[in-house]
Amino acid sequence: MSLDYRVTGGGPLRGSLRVPGDKSISHRSIMFGALAEGEIEVNGFLEGTDCLATLSAFRQLGVRIDTLAAGHVRIHGVGLHGLQAARQPLDLGNSGTAMRLMTGILAGQPFDSVLIGDESLSRRPMRRVTEPLKRMGASIETTEAGTPPIHIYGGRELVGIEYMMPVASAQVKSAVLLAGLYAHGKTCVTEPAPTRDHTERMLMGMGYGLERQEHVVCLHGGGHLCGGRINVPADISSAAFFMVGASVTPGSDLLLEHVGMNPTRIGVIEILRLMGANIELLNEREESAEPVADIRVRHAALQGIDIPEALVPLAIDEFPVLFVAAACAQGVTRLSGAAELRVKESDRIQVMADGLQALGIRTEVMPDGLVIEGRGYFDGGEVETHGDHRVAMAFVIAGLVARGEIIIHDCANVETSFPSFLASAQHAGIDVEAWT
Ligand code: S3P
């Protein structure tokens, strides 16, 4: 039976909240920790089902990983050459990050691997990683359509390449760099626009030499990763729901604590500020090679804008909730240059447009974006998430400014990135409940 949510309003959003750990950094902490020499101690690890799929996959690859307390994990690294063949296909659930990055790692192993996923992941494009990895000498098969399952045949000699990425993708960049750890010579990746750089920061933090220029990052194969500690900051992509919620709900004054502020992730703050949001960064600091801050958000009147295309990769996961902000703004908001949204956990352009329309918001769907006419409030109604966690949470925020209740279908996958979402939303002042 599907898990639905019912939102009946709420707000203002007040007080303080620490959302769970960053998903991208949590995945990488397990993967790179497994490949390190020595122990890696992780605090603030996100226990969402996506990162737990990565954790379980590395256990199946022979890595001992102790879960010590909430968000506290100890990984007994086996070194770059210590992984062992898994006995069964590795099930990565809903997680594109797990599948794409692990394809890079497993391409360099002496054994074969098979990667599978759920219905959504089984539809997602994988040629973007298999194509450059094959150029490096890897032997990999997908379906005819370039989708999972992925069969990786081990024992191939990899050689470094210079790869110009056709899409701005941190997952592709990371997969190629991770295969580069196993390749002869130098591997370089050039990105068409800056994408999140957690891989580069964590590799450097673990003592691996990288050469970085503006749009190019290179590494040499044959080094090693050192153990140590990683403190994972709160996920800005999860905090984003509450940034929008507090911005659009009169009387709100919310503090989001210890949020990761990596410059390649803060597009959501820049876009909201361009729309007129009142967002203040407090107590800026650095932890485990990542900038962190507390974010104070107060209600403000938002205006529609043309979203600068340069900000798109820096806010790529936040568009579902930014569309909700646009619907609450005065005037029209236009997004273009965001075709990537169509190949996320769902087609986020179409699925969001359908949901917004069901709640009385006018939109125009473009191949690479969306035009949204702001109205300031939503009608009540029912929306479909197509199993997309961020769509589900975005419509909970819409419920704060709706003139009737909103029923949101198929919300179980909120567990993938934000398992405590309902409790956090209720704590912040949103009237939402699971609805069966
Ligand atoms: C991620 C990169 C992004 C993002 C995803 C996580 C990562 O995908 O959408 O949620 O951890 O590297 P792309 O790099 O494919 O844009």
Short mmCIF file of C-alpha atoms in Angstrom, two decimals, residues 73-402:
data_model
loop_
_atom_site.label_atom_id
_atom_site.label_comp_id
_atom_site.label_asym_id
_atom_site.label_seq_id
_atom_site.Cartn_x
_atom_site.Cartn_y
_atom_site.Cartn_z
CA VAL A 73 29.79 4.72 11.54
CA ARG A 74 33.26 3.14 11.61
CA ILE A 75 34.62 1.77 8.36
CA HIS A 76 37.55 -0.62 8.40
CA GLY A 77 39.16 0.38 5.12
CA VAL A 78 40.63 -2.41 3.01
CA GLY A 79 42.78 -0.21 0.76
CA LEU A 80 42.31 0.37 -2.96
CA HIS A 81 43.00 -3.29 -3.74
CA GLY A 82 41.26 -5.05 -0.87
CA LEU A 83 37.65 -5.35 -2.09
CA GLN A 84 36.29 -8.85 -2.70
CA ALA A 85 33.69 -10.06 -5.19
CA ALA A 86 30.10 -9.85 -3.97
CA ARG A 87 28.17 -13.12 -4.08
CA GLN A 88 25.01 -11.50 -5.41
CA PRO A 89 24.03 -8.49 -7.52
CA LEU A 90 24.41 -5.27 -5.52
CA ASP A 91 21.00 -3.65 -5.05
CA LEU A 92 21.36 0.13 -4.96
CA GLY A 93 17.66 0.84 -4.53
CA ASN A 94 16.71 4.33 -5.65
CA SER A 95 20.23 5.77 -5.70
CA GLY A 96 21.77 7.11 -8.90
CA THR A 97 24.78 8.39 -6.95
CA ALA A 98 25.53 4.94 -5.53
CA MET A 99 25.21 3.29 -8.91
CA ARG A 100 27.23 5.77 -10.94
CA LEU A 101 30.10 6.20 -8.47
CA MET A 102 30.32 2.48 -7.74
CA THR A 103 30.49 1.72 -11.45
CA GLY A 104 33.67 3.82 -11.52
CA ILE A 105 35.16 1.97 -8.54
CA LEU A 106 34.15 -1.52 -9.68
CA ALA A 107 35.47 -1.00 -13.22
CA GLY A 108 38.97 -1.12 -11.71
CA GLN A 109 38.58 -4.38 -9.74
CA PRO A 110 39.91 -7.83 -10.62
CA PHE A 111 36.40 -9.38 -10.20
CA ASP A 112 33.00 -9.06 -11.90
CA SER A 113 30.05 -7.17 -10.40
CA VAL A 114 26.38 -6.65 -11.18
CA LEU A 115 24.50 -3.51 -10.09
CA ILE A 116 20.71 -3.36 -9.92
CA GLY A 117 18.15 -0.86 -8.64
CA ASP A 118 14.46 -0.15 -8.13
CA GLU A 119 11.97 0.79 -10.85
CA SER A 120 13.05 4.44 -10.96
CA LEU A 121 16.80 3.70 -10.98
CA SER A 122 16.24 1.03 -13.63
CA ARG A 123 15.00 3.77 -15.98
CA ARG A 124 17.91 6.17 -15.46
CA PRO A 125 20.65 6.80 -18.05
CA MET A 126 23.96 5.08 -17.31
CA ARG A 127 25.80 5.56 -20.63
CA ARG A 128 27.03 8.87 -19.30
CA VAL A 129 29.33 6.83 -17.03
CA THR A 130 29.82 3.60 -18.98
CA GLU A 131 30.94 5.46 -22.12
CA PRO A 132 33.96 7.26 -20.57
CA LEU A 133 34.81 4.21 -18.44
CA LYS A 134 34.92 2.02 -21.57
CA ARG A 135 37.26 4.55 -23.11
CA MET A 136 39.53 3.91 -20.13
CA GLY A 137 39.50 0.19 -20.97
CA ALA A 138 36.64 -1.00 -18.76
CA SER A 139 34.31 -3.77 -19.86
CA ILE A 140 30.73 -2.88 -18.94
CA GLU A 141 27.28 -3.80 -20.24
CA THR A 142 23.90 -2.17 -19.69
CA THR A 143 20.55 -2.80 -21.38
CA GLU A 144 20.11 -1.69 -25.01
CA ALA A 145 18.62 1.53 -23.67
CA GLY A 146 21.75 2.24 -21.59
CA THR A 147 19.91 1.57 -18.32
CA PRO A 148 20.60 -0.82 -15.39
CA PRO A 149 21.31 -3.63 -14.63
CA ILE A 150 25.00 -2.87 -15.09
CA HIS A 151 27.38 -5.80 -15.60
CA ILE A 152 30.99 -4.89 -14.90
CA TYR A 153 33.65 -7.38 -15.98
CA GLY A 154 36.79 -7.10 -13.88
CA GLY A 155 40.43 -7.75 -14.56
CA ARG A 156 40.80 -5.07 -17.22
CA GLU A 157 43.79 -2.74 -17.35
CA LEU A 158 42.53 0.83 -17.17
CA VAL A 159 44.39 3.78 -18.65
CA GLY A 160 43.92 7.45 -17.80
CA ILE A 161 41.97 9.63 -20.25
CA GLU A 162 41.20 13.30 -20.72
CA TYR A 163 37.44 13.48 -20.56
CA MET A 164 35.31 16.48 -21.56
CA MET A 165 31.94 15.89 -19.94
CA PRO A 166 29.00 16.62 -22.26
CA VAL A 167 26.72 17.22 -19.23
CA ALA A 168 27.57 19.06 -16.02
CA SER A 169 27.43 16.03 -13.71
CA ALA A 170 29.28 15.45 -10.45
CA GLN A 171 28.35 11.79 -10.63
CA VAL A 172 30.04 11.35 -14.00
CA LYS A 173 33.07 13.36 -12.89
CA SER A 174 33.35 11.26 -9.74
CA ALA A 175 32.94 7.92 -11.55
CA VAL A 176 35.76 8.77 -13.98
CA LEU A 177 38.05 10.03 -11.19
CA LEU A 178 37.39 6.93 -9.09
CA ALA A 179 38.25 4.67 -12.03
CA GLY A 180 41.30 6.92 -12.45
CA LEU A 181 42.53 5.75 -9.02
CA TYR A 182 43.03 2.33 -10.68
CA ALA A 183 44.28 3.57 -14.07
CA HIS A 184 47.80 3.83 -15.44
CA GLY A 185 48.84 7.43 -15.88
CA LYS A 186 46.79 10.57 -15.53
CA THR A 187 43.01 10.96 -15.66
CA CYS A 188 41.55 14.42 -16.26
CA VAL A 189 37.91 15.53 -16.30
CA THR A 190 36.79 18.86 -17.74
CA GLU A 191 33.34 20.09 -16.73
CA PRO A 192 31.17 22.40 -18.85
CA ALA A 193 30.01 24.18 -15.66
CA PRO A 194 31.03 23.76 -12.01
CA THR A 195 29.40 20.77 -10.28
CA ARG A 196 29.58 19.66 -6.65
CA ASP A 197 33.17 18.91 -5.67
CA HIS A 198 32.77 16.67 -2.61
CA THR A 199 34.78 13.92 -4.31
CA GLU A 200 37.75 16.22 -4.85
CA ARG A 201 37.59 17.61 -1.30
CA MET A 202 37.31 14.20 0.32
CA LEU A 203 40.07 12.62 -1.77
CA MET A 204 42.39 15.52 -0.90
CA GLY A 205 41.32 15.31 2.76
CA MET A 206 42.37 11.65 2.70
CA GLY A 207 45.77 12.59 1.36
CA TYR A 208 45.29 11.87 -2.35
CA GLY A 209 47.01 14.39 -4.64
CA LEU A 210 44.76 16.15 -7.16
CA GLU A 211 45.49 18.87 -9.67
CA ARG A 212 42.63 21.36 -9.90
CA GLN A 213 42.23 24.26 -12.27
CA GLU A 214 39.05 26.17 -12.92
CA HIS A 215 37.11 23.57 -14.96
CA VAL A 216 39.59 20.67 -14.94
CA VAL A 217 40.53 18.15 -12.28
CA CYS A 218 43.25 15.52 -12.74
CA LEU A 219 44.71 12.69 -10.70
CA HIS A 220 47.31 9.94 -11.18
CA GLY A 221 46.46 6.31 -10.51
CA GLY A 222 48.36 4.20 -8.03
CA GLY A 223 48.21 6.31 -4.86
CA HIS A 224 46.50 5.50 -1.61
CA LEU A 225 43.86 6.97 0.73
CA CYS A 226 44.51 7.54 4.44
CA GLY A 227 42.05 6.86 7.26
CA GLY A 228 40.78 9.54 9.65
CA ARG A 229 37.58 11.29 10.66
CA ILE A 230 34.73 12.77 8.64
CA ASN A 231 32.05 15.02 10.12
CA VAL A 232 29.14 15.21 7.71
CA PRO A 233 27.29 18.55 7.73
CA ALA A 234 23.50 18.80 7.47
CA ASP A 235 22.27 18.49 3.89
CA ILE A 236 21.51 21.82 2.23
CA SER A 237 19.18 19.92 -0.12
CA SER A 238 17.06 18.88 2.89
CA ALA A 239 17.37 22.30 4.54
CA ALA A 240 16.05 23.84 1.30
CA PHE A 241 12.49 22.67 2.03
CA PHE A 242 12.47 24.65 5.25
CA MET A 243 14.19 27.66 3.67
CA VAL A 244 11.29 27.91 1.25
CA GLY A 245 8.71 27.07 3.94
CA ALA A 246 9.95 29.86 6.21
CA SER A 247 10.26 32.32 3.31
CA VAL A 248 6.64 31.89 2.19
CA THR A 249 4.92 31.66 5.60
CA PRO A 250 4.20 34.99 7.35
CA GLY A 251 5.72 35.33 10.81
CA SER A 252 8.41 32.71 10.23
CA ASP A 253 11.89 33.00 11.73
CA LEU A 254 13.75 29.69 11.51
CA LEU A 255 17.34 28.72 12.23
CA LEU A 256 18.74 25.78 10.26
CA GLU A 257 21.81 24.51 12.05
CA HIS A 258 25.16 23.25 10.80
CA VAL A 259 24.29 23.20 7.11
CA GLY A 260 26.88 22.35 4.45
CA MET A 261 27.70 25.51 2.49
CA ASN A 262 29.94 24.11 -0.23
CA PRO A 263 30.05 26.83 -2.94
CA THR A 264 28.99 24.21 -5.53
CA ARG A 265 25.77 23.56 -3.58
CA ILE A 266 24.47 26.99 -2.57
CA GLY A 267 22.54 27.83 -5.73
CA VAL A 268 19.28 27.52 -3.77
CA ILE A 269 20.32 30.36 -1.46
CA GLU A 270 21.39 32.55 -4.37
CA ILE A 271 18.15 31.91 -6.28
CA LEU A 272 15.97 32.56 -3.22
CA ARG A 273 17.87 35.77 -2.50
CA LEU A 274 17.36 36.92 -6.09
CA MET A 275 13.64 36.33 -5.46
CA GLY A 276 13.82 38.58 -2.39
CA ALA A 277 14.24 36.02 0.41
CA ASN A 278 15.60 37.09 3.78
CA ILE A 279 18.42 34.60 4.42
CA GLU A 280 21.29 35.27 6.78
CA LEU A 281 24.36 33.07 7.22
CA LEU A 282 25.67 32.85 10.77
CA ASN A 283 28.67 31.26 12.40
CA GLU A 284 30.42 30.34 9.14
CA ARG A 285 33.12 27.74 9.71
CA GLU A 286 34.88 24.78 8.08
CA GLU A 287 34.69 21.08 9.01
CA SER A 288 36.21 18.05 7.28
CA ALA A 289 37.25 20.22 4.32
CA GLU A 290 33.67 21.49 3.82
CA PRO A 291 32.30 24.95 4.71
CA VAL A 292 29.38 24.95 7.17
CA ALA A 293 27.04 27.66 8.54
CA ASP A 294 23.79 28.18 10.42
CA ILE A 295 21.09 29.67 8.21
CA ARG A 296 18.49 32.10 9.55
CA VAL A 297 15.44 32.47 7.32
CA ARG A 298 12.64 34.96 7.89
CA HIS A 299 9.44 35.44 5.96
CA ALA A 300 9.72 37.79 2.97
CA ALA A 301 7.65 38.69 -0.07
CA LEU A 302 9.08 36.81 -3.06
CA GLN A 303 9.16 38.00 -6.67
CA GLY A 304 9.33 35.90 -9.80
CA ILE A 305 12.68 35.91 -11.64
CA ASP A 306 14.45 34.49 -14.67
CA ILE A 307 16.71 31.94 -13.00
CA PRO A 308 20.30 32.44 -14.23
CA GLU A 309 21.39 29.29 -16.08
CA ALA A 310 24.79 29.37 -14.39
CA LEU A 311 23.04 28.60 -11.09
CA VAL A 312 21.25 25.50 -12.40
CA PRO A 313 23.93 22.85 -11.60
CA LEU A 314 24.47 24.52 -8.21
CA ALA A 315 20.81 24.00 -7.26
CA ILE A 316 20.01 20.91 -9.33
CA ASP A 317 18.28 18.98 -6.55
CA GLU A 318 16.36 21.96 -5.16
CA PHE A 319 14.12 22.78 -8.13
CA PRO A 320 11.03 20.91 -6.89
CA VAL A 321 10.85 23.19 -3.84
CA LEU A 322 12.06 26.25 -5.80
CA PHE A 323 9.04 25.73 -8.09
CA VAL A 324 6.86 25.91 -4.99
CA ALA A 325 8.60 29.18 -4.04
CA ALA A 326 7.94 30.48 -7.59
CA ALA A 327 4.24 29.63 -7.29
CA CYS A 328 4.12 31.70 -4.09
CA ALA A 329 5.95 34.65 -5.64
CA GLN A 330 4.51 37.66 -7.35
CA GLY A 331 5.02 37.49 -11.12
CA VAL A 332 6.48 34.91 -13.43
CA THR A 333 9.53 32.68 -12.82
CA ARG A 334 11.32 31.12 -15.76
CA LEU A 335 13.77 28.23 -15.64
CA SER A 336 15.73 27.06 -18.68
CA GLY A 337 18.90 25.04 -19.23
CA ALA A 338 17.66 22.38 -16.82
CA ALA A 339 16.94 19.35 -19.04
CA GLU A 340 18.82 17.22 -16.47
CA LEU A 341 15.75 17.50 -14.24
CA ARG A 342 13.98 15.13 -16.60
CA VAL A 343 16.31 12.24 -15.69
CA LYS A 344 16.32 12.51 -11.90
CA GLU A 345 14.35 10.17 -9.61
CA SER A 346 11.36 11.26 -11.72
CA ASP A 347 10.92 13.67 -14.64
CA ARG A 348 10.90 16.62 -12.25
CA ILE A 349 9.79 19.15 -14.87
CA GLN A 350 6.65 17.24 -15.88
CA VAL A 351 5.82 15.75 -12.48
CA MET A 352 6.10 19.13 -10.73
CA ALA A 353 4.14 20.90 -13.47
CA ASP A 354 1.32 18.34 -13.16
CA GLY A 355 1.24 18.69 -9.37
CA LEU A 356 1.32 22.49 -9.47
CA GLN A 357 -1.52 22.52 -12.00
CA ALA A 358 -3.57 20.19 -9.80
CA LEU A 359 -3.22 22.87 -7.10
CA GLY A 360 -4.33 25.71 -9.36
CA ILE A 361 -0.95 27.05 -10.53
CA ARG A 362 -0.45 27.84 -14.20
CA THR A 363 2.74 26.53 -15.77
CA GLU A 364 4.22 26.15 -19.20
CA VAL A 365 6.40 23.10 -19.71
CA MET A 366 9.53 23.53 -21.84
CA PRO A 367 11.93 20.78 -22.96
CA ASP A 368 14.61 22.15 -20.62
CA GLY A 369 12.67 24.06 -18.01
CA LEU A 370 9.42 25.46 -16.69
CA VAL A 371 7.57 28.78 -16.63
CA ILE A 372 5.52 29.31 -13.48
CA GLU A 373 2.94 32.04 -12.93
CA GLY A 374 3.09 33.05 -9.28
CA ARG A 375 -0.28 33.25 -7.50
CA GLY A 376 0.70 33.51 -3.85
CA TYR A 377 -1.30 30.50 -2.70
CA PHE A 378 -2.37 27.00 -3.72
CA ASP A 379 -5.77 25.35 -3.95
CA GLY A 380 -6.24 22.17 -2.00
CA GLY A 381 -6.05 18.98 -4.02
CA GLU A 382 -4.21 15.75 -4.69
CA VAL A 383 -0.79 15.32 -6.26
CA GLU A 384 1.23 12.40 -7.56
CA THR A 385 4.93 12.18 -6.71
CA HIS A 386 5.82 9.24 -8.99
CA GLY A 387 7.82 7.96 -6.03
CA ASP A 388 10.13 10.99 -6.03
CA HIS A 389 11.20 11.98 -2.50
CA ARG A 390 11.91 15.63 -3.31
CA VAL A 391 8.58 16.07 -5.11
CA ALA A 392 6.79 14.70 -2.04
CA MET A 393 8.58 17.07 0.36
CA ALA A 394 8.13 20.06 -1.97
CA PHE A 395 4.34 19.62 -1.93
CA VAL A 396 4.35 19.42 1.87
CA ILE A 397 5.80 22.94 1.79
CA ALA A 398 3.05 24.00 -0.65
CA GLY A 399 0.56 22.90 2.01
CA LEU A 400 1.70 25.80 4.22
CA VAL A 401 0.05 28.27 1.86
CA ALA A 402 -2.84 26.19 0.53
#
